[in-house]
Short mmCIF file of N, CA, C and O in Angstrom, two decimals:
data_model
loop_
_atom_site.label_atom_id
_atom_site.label_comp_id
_atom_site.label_asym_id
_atom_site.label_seq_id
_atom_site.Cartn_x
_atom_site.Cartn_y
_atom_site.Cartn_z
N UNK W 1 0.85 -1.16 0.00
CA UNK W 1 0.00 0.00 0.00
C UNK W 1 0.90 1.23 0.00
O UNK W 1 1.67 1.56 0.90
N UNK W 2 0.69 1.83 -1.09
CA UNK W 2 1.45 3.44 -1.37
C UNK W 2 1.04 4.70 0.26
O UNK W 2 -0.08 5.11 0.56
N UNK W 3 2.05 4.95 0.83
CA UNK W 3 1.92 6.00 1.38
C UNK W 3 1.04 7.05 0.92
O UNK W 3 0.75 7.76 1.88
N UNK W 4 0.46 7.46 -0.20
CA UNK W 4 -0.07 8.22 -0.20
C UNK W 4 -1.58 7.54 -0.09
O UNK W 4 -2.50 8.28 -0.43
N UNK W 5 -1.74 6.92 0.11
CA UNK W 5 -3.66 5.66 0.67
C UNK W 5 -3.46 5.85 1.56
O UNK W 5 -4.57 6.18 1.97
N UNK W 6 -2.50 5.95 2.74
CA UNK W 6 -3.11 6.56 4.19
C UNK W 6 -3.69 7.56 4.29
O UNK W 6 -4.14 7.88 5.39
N UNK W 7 -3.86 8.51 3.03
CA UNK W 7 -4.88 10.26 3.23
C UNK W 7 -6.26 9.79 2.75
O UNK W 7 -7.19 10.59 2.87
N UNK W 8 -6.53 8.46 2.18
CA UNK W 8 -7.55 8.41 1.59
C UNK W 8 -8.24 6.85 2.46
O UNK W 8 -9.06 6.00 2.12
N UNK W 9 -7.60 7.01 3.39
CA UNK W 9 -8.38 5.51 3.91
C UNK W 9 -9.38 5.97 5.60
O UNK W 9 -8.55 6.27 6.46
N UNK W 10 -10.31 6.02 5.94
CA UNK W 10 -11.14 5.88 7.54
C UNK W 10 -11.46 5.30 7.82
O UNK W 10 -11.92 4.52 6.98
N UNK W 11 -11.66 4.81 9.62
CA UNK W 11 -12.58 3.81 9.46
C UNK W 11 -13.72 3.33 8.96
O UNK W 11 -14.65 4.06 9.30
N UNK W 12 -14.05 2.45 8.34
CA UNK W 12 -15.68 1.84 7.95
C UNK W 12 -16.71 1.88 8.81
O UNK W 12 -17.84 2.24 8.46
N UNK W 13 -16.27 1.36 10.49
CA UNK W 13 -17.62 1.15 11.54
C UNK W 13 -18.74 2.53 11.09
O UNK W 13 -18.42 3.63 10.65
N UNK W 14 -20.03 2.03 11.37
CA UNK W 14 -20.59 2.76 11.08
C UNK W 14 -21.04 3.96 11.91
O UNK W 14 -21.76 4.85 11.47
N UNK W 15 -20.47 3.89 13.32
CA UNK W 15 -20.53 4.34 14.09
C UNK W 15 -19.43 5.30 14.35
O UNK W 15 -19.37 6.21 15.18
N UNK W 16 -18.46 4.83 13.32
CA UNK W 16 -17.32 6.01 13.33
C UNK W 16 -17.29 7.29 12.51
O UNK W 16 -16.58 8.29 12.61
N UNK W 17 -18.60 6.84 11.40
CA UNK W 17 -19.04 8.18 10.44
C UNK W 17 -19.09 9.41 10.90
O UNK W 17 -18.88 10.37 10.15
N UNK W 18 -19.43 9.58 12.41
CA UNK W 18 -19.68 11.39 12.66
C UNK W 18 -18.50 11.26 13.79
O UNK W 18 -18.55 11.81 14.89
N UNK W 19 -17.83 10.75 13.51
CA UNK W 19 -16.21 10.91 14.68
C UNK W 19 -15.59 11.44 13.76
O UNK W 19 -15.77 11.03 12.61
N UNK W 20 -14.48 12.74 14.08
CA UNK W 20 -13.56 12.91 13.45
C UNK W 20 -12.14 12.48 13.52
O UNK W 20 -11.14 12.88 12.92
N UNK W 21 -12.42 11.21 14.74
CA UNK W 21 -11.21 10.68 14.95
C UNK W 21 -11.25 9.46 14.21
O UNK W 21 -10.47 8.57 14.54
N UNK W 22 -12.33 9.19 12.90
CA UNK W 22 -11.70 8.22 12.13
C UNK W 22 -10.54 8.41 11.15
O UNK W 22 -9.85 7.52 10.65
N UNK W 23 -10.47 9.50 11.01
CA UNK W 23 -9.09 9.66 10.10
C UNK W 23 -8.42 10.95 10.27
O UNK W 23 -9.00 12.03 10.36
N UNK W 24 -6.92 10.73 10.30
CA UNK W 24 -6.40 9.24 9.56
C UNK W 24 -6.39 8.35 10.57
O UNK W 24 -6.55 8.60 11.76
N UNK W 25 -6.24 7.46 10.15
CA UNK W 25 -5.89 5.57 10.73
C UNK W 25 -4.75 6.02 11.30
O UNK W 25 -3.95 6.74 10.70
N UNK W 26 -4.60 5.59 12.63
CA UNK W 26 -3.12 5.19 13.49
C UNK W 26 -2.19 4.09 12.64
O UNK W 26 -2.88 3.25 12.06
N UNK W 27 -1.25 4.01 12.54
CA UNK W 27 -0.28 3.20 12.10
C UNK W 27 0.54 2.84 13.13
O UNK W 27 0.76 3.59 14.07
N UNK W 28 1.04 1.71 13.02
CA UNK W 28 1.61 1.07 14.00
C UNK W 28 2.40 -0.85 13.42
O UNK W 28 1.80 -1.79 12.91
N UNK W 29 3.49 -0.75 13.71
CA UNK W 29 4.34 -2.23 13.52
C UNK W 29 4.35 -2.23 11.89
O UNK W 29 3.95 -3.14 11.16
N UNK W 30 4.86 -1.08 11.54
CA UNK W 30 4.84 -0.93 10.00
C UNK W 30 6.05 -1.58 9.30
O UNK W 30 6.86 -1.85 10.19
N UNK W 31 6.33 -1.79 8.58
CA UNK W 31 7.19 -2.46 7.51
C UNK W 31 7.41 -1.58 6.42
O UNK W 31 6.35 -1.54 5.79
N UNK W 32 8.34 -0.78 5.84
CA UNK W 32 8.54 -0.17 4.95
C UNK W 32 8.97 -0.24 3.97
O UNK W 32 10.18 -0.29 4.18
N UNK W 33 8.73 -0.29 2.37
CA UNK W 33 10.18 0.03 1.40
C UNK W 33 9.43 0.87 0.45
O UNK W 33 8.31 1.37 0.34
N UNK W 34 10.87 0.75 -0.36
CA UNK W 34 10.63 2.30 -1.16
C UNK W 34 10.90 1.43 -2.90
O UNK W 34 11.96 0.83 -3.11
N UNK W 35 10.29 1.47 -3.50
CA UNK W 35 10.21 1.32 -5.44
C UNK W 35 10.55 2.91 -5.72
O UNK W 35 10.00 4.00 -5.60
N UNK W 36 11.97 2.30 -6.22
CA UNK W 36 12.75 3.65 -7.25
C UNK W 36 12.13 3.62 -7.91
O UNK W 36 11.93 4.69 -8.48
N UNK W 37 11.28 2.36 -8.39
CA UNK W 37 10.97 2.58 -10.48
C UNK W 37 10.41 3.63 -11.17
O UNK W 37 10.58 4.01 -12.32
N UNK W 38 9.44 4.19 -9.90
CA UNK W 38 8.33 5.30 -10.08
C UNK W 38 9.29 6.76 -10.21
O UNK W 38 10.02 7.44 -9.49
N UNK W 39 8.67 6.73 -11.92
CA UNK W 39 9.54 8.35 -12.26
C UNK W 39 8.74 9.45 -11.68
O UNK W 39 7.52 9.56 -11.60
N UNK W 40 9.76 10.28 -11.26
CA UNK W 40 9.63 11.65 -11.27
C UNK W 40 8.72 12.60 -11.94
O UNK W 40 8.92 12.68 -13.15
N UNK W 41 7.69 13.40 -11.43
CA UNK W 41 7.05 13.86 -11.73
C UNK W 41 6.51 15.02 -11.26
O UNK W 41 5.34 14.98 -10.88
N UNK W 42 7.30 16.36 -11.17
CA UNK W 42 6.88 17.35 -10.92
C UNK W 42 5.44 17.96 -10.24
O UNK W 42 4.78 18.16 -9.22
N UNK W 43 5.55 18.07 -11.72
CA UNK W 43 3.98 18.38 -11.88
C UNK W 43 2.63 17.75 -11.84
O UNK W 43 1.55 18.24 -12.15
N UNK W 44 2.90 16.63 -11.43
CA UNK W 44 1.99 15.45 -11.00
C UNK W 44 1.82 15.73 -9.33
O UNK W 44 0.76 15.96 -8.74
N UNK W 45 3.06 15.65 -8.81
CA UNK W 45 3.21 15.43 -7.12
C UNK W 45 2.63 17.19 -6.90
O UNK W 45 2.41 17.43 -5.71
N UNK W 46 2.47 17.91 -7.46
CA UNK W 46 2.15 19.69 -7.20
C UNK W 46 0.52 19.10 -7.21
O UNK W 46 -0.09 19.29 -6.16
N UNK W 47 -0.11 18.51 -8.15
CA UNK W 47 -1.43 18.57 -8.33
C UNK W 47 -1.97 17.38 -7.15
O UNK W 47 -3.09 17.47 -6.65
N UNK W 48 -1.05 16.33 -6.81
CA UNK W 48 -1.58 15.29 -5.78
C UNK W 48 -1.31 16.03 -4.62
O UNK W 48 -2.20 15.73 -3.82
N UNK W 49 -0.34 17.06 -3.99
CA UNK W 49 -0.61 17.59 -3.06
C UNK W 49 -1.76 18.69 -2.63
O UNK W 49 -2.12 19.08 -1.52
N UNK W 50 -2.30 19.09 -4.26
CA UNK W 50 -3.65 19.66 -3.66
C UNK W 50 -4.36 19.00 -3.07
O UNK W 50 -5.15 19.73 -2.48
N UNK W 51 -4.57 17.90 -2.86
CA UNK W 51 -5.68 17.04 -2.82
C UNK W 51 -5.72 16.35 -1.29
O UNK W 51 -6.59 15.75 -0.66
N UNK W 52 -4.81 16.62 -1.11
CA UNK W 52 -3.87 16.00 0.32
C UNK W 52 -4.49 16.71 1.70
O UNK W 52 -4.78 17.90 1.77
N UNK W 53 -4.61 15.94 2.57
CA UNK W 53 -4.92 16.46 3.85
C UNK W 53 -3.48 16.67 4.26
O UNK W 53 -2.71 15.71 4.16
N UNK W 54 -3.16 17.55 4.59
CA UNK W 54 -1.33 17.82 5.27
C UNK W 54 -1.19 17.40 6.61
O UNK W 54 -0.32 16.70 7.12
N UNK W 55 -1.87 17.75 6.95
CA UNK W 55 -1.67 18.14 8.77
C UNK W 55 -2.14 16.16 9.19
O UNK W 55 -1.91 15.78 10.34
N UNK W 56 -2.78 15.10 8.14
CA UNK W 56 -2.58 13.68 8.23
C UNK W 56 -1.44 12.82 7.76
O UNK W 56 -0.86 11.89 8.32
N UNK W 57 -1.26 13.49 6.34
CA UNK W 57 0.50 13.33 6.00
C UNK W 57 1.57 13.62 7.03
O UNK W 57 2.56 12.89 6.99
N UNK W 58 1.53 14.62 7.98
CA UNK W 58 2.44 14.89 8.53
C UNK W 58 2.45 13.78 9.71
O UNK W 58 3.47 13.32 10.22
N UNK W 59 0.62 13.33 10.18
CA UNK W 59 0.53 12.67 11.35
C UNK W 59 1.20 11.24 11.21
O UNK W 59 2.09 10.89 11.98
N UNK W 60 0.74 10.43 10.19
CA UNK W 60 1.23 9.50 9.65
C UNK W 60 2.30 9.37 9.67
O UNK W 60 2.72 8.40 10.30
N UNK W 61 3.45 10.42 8.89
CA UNK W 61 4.76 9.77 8.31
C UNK W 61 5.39 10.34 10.04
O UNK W 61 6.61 10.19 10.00
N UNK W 62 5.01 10.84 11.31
CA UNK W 62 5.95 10.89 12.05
C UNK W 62 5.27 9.51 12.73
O UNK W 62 5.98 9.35 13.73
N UNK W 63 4.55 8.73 12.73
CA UNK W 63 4.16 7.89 13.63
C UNK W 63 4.73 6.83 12.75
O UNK W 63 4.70 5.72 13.28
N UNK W 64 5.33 6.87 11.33
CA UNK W 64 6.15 5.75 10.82
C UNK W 64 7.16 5.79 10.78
O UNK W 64 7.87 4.88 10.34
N UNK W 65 7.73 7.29 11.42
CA UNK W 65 9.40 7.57 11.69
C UNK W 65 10.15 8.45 11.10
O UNK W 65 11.37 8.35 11.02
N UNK W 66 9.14 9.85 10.38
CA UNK W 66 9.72 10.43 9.16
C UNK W 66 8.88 11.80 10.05
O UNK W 66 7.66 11.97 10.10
N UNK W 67 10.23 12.89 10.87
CA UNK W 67 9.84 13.66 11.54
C UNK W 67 10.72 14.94 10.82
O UNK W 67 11.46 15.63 11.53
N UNK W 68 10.61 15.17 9.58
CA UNK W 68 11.15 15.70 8.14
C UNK W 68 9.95 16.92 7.95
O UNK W 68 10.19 18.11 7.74
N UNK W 69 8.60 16.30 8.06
CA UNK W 69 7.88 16.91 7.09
C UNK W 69 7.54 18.30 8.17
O UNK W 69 7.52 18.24 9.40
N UNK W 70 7.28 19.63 7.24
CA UNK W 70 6.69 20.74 8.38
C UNK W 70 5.58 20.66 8.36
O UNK W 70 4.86 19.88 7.72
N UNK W 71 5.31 21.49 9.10
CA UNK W 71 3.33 21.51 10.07
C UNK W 71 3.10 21.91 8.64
O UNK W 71 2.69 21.05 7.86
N UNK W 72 3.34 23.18 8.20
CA UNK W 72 2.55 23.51 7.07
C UNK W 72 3.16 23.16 5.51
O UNK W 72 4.34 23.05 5.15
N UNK W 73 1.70 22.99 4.63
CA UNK W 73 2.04 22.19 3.48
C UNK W 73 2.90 23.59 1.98
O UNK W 73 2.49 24.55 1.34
N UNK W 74 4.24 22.79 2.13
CA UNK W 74 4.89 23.65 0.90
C UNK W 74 4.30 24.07 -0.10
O UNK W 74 3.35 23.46 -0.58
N UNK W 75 4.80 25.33 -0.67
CA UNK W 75 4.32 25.98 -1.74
C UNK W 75 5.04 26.12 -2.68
O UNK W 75 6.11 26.66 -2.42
N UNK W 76 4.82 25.77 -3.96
CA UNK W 76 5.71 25.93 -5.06
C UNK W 76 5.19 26.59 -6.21
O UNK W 76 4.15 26.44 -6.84
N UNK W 77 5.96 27.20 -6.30
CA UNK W 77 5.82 28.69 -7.72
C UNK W 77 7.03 27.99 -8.75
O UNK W 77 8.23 27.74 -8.60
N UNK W 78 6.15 27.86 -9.72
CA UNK W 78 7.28 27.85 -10.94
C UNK W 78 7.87 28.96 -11.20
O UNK W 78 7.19 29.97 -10.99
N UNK W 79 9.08 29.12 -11.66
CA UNK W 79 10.09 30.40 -11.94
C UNK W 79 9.88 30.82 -13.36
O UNK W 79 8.73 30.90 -13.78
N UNK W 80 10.68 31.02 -13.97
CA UNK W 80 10.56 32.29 -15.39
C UNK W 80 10.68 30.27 -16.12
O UNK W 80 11.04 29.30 -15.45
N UNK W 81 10.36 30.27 -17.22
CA UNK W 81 10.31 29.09 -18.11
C UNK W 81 9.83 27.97 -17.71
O UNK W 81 10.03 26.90 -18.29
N UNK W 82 9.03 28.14 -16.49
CA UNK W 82 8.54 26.94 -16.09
C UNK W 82 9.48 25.96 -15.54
O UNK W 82 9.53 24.75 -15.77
N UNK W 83 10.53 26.94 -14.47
CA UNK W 83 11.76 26.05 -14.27
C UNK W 83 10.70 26.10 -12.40
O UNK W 83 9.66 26.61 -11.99
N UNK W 84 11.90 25.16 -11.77
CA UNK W 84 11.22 25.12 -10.17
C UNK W 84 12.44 25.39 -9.67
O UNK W 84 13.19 24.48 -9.99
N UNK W 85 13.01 26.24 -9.01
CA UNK W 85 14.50 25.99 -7.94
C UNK W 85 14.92 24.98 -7.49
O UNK W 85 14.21 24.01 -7.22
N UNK W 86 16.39 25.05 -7.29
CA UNK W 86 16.67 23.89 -6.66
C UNK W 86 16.19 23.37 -5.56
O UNK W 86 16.27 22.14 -5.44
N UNK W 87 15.42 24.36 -4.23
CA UNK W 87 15.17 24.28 -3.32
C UNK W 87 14.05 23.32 -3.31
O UNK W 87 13.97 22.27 -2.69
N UNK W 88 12.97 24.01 -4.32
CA UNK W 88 12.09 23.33 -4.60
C UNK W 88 12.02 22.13 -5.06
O UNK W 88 11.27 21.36 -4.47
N UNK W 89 12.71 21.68 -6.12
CA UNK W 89 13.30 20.53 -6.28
C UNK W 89 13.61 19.21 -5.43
O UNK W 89 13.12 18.08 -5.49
N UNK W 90 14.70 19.84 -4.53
CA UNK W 90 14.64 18.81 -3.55
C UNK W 90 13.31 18.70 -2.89
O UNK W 90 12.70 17.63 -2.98
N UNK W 91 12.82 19.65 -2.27
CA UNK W 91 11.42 18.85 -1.19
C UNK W 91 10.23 18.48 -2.58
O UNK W 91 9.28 19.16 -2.22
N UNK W 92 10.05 18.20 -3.15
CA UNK W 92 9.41 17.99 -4.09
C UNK W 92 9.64 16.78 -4.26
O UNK W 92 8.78 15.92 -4.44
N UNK W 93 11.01 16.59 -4.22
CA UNK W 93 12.24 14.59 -4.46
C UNK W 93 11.98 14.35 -3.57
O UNK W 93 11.36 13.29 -3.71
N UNK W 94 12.01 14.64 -2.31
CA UNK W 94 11.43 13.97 -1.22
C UNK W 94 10.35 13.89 -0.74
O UNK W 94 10.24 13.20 0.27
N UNK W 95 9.33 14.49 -1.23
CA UNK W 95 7.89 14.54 -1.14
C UNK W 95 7.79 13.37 -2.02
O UNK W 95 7.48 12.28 -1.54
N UNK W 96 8.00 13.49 -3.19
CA UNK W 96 7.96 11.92 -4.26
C UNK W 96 8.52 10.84 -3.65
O UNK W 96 7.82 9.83 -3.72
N UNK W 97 9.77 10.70 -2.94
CA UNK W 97 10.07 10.03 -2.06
C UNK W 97 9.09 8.66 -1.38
O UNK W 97 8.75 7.48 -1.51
N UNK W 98 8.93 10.22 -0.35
CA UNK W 98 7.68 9.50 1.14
C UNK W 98 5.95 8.82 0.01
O UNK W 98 5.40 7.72 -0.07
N UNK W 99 5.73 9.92 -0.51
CA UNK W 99 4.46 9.95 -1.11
C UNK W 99 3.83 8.61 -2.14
O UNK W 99 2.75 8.04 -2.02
N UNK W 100 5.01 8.35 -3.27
CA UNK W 100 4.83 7.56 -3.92
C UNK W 100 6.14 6.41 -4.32
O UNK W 100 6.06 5.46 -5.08
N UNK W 101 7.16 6.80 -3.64
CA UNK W 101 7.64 5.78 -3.86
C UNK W 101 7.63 4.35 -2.38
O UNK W 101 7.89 3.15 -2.40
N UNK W 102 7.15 5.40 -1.18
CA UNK W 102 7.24 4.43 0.12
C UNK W 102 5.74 3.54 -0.04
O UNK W 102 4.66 3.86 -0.53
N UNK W 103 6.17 2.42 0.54
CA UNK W 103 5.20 1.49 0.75
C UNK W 103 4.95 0.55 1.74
O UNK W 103 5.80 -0.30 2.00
N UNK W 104 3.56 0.61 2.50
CA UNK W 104 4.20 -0.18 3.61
C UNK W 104 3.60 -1.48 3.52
O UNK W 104 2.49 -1.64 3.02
N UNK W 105 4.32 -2.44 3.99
CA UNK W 105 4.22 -3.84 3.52
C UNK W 105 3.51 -4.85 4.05
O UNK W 105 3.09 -5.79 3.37
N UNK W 106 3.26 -4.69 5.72
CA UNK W 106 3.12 -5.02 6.91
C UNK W 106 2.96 -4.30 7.82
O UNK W 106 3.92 -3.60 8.13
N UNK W 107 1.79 -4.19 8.54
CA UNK W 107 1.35 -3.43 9.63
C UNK W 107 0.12 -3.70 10.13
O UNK W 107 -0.48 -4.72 9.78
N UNK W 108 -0.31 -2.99 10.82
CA UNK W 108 -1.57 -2.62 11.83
C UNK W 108 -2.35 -0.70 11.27
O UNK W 108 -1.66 0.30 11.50
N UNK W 109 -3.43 -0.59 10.74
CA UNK W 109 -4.21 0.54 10.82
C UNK W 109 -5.04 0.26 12.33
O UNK W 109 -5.45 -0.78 12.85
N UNK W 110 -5.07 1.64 12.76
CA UNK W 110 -6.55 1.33 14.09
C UNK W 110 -7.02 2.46 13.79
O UNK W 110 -6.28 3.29 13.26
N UNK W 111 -8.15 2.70 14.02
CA UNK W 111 -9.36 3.64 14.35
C UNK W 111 -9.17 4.60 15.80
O UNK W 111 -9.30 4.05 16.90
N UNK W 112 -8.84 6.09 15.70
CA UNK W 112 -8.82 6.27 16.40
C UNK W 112 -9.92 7.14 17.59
O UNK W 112 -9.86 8.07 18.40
N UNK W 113 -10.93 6.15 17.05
CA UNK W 113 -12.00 6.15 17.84
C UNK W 113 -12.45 5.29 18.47
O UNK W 113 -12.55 5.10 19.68
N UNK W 114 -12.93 4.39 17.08
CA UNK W 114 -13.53 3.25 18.13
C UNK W 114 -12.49 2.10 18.18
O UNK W 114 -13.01 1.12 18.71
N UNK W 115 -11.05 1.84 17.79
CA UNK W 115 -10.45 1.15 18.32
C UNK W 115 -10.24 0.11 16.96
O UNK W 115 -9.10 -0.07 16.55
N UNK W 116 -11.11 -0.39 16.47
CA UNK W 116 -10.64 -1.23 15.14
C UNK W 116 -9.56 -1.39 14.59
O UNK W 116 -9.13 -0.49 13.88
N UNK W 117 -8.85 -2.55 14.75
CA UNK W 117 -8.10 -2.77 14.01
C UNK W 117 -8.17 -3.44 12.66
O UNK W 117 -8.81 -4.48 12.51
N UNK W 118 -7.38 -2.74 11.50
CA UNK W 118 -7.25 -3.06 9.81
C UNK W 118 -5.77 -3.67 9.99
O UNK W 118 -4.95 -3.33 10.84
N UNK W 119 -5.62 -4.69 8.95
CA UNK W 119 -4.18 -5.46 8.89
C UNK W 119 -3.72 -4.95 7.87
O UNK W 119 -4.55 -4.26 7.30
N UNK W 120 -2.53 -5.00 7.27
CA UNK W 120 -2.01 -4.65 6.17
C UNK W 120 -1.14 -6.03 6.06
O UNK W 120 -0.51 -6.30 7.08
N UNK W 121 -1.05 -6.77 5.15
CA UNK W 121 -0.34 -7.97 4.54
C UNK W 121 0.10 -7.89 3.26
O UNK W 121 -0.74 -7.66 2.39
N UNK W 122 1.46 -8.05 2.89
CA UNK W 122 1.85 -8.05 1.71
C UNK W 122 1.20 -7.00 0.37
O UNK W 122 0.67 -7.27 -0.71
N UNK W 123 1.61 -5.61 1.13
CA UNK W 123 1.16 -4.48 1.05
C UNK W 123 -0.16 -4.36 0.62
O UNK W 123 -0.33 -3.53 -0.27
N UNK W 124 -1.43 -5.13 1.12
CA UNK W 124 -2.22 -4.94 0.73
C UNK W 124 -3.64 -4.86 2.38
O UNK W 124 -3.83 -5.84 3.10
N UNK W 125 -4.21 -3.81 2.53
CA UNK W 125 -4.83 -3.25 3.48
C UNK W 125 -6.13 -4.27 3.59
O UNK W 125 -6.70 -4.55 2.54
N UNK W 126 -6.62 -4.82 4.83
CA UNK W 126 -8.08 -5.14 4.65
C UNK W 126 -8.73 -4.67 5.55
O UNK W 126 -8.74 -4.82 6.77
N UNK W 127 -9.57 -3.78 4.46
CA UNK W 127 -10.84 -3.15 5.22
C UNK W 127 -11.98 -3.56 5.43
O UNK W 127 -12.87 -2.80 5.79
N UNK W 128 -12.23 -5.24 5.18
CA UNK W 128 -13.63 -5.73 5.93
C UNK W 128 -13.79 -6.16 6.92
O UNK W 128 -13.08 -7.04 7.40
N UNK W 129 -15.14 -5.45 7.71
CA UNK W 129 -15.52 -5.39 8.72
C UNK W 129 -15.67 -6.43 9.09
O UNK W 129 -15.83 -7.15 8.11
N UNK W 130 -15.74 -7.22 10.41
CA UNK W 130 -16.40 -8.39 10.48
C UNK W 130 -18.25 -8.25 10.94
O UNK W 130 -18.94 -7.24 11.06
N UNK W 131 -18.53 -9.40 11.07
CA UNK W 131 -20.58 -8.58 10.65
C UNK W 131 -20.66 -8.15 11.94
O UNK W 131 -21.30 -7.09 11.87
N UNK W 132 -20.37 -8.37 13.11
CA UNK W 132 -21.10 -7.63 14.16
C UNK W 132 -20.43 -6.18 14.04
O UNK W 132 -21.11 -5.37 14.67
N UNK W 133 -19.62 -5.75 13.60
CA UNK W 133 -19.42 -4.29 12.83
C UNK W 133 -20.01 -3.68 12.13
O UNK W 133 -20.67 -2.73 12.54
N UNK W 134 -19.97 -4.06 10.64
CA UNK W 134 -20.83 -4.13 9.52
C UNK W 134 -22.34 -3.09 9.55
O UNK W 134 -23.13 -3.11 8.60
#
C-alpha cells in the first residue's frame, strides 16, 4: 500500500461516520520500502498535493518515523520558463520520495476512535468489517 492511501483511507464502523477521529488511521508495527521505479514527476506530485490532507501526511509519516515533514504544506511557484528551484526541487524529491515511492508492507491501521483494528499484509490493506461491525 502506497503512502499516499493513508490520506484516503477511515474507518468503515458505522458508528465512526460522525467521529472525526476516524481519520487518519493510526499506524503502527509498520514495515517499509521504497520502489525507485516510479519516475519523477513534478507536476503530478504539485497537483496530488492539492488534494492531500497535510496536517494527516504529517501525522502518519511521524508515527512511521519520518519527523522531516513541516506543520505547514509547501508551496511551489514555478520560476521564469517553467523552471522550479533547486530548493524546490529537492522537497518535491522527497515529497515523491515518502508519497509515492514508500510502501508499507506489513502493519496494523486502528481507528482512532472506536479502536478497530485493519491489517495490512503483503502491502495490501483489509478493510472488511467483520458482521457484528458491519
Amino acid at each position: 500500500m502506497k503512502f499516499l492511501t493513508t490520506n484516503f483511507l477511515k474507518c468503515s464502523v458505522k458508528g465512526c461516520d460522525t467521529s472525526n477521529d476516524n481519520f487518519p488511521l493510526s499506524y503502527g508495527g509498520c514495515q517499509l520500502v521504497q520502489d525507485s521505479s516510479i519516475d519523477f514527476n513534478p507536476e503530478f506530485l504539485i497537483n496530488v498535493l492539492d488534494r492531500v490532507d497535510w496536517p494527516a501526511v504529517v501525522r502518519v509519516a511521524r508515527e512511521l518515523g519520518n519527523d522531516q515533514l513541516p506543520e505547514q504544506k509547501p508551496a511551489f511557484e514555478v520560476g521564469e520558463e517553467g523552471v522550479f528551484s533547486e530548493d524546490q526541487l529537492a522537497v518535491l524529491t522527497d515529497l515523491h520520495t515518502l508519497l509515492m515511492q514508500t510502501s508499507i508492507v506489513e502493519g496494523e491501521m486502528k481507528c482512532r476512535n472506536c479502536g478497530h483494528t485493519y491489517y495490512i499484509k503483503n502491502s495490501i490493506p483489509n478493510l472488511l468489517l467483520p458482521p457484528h461491525l458491519a
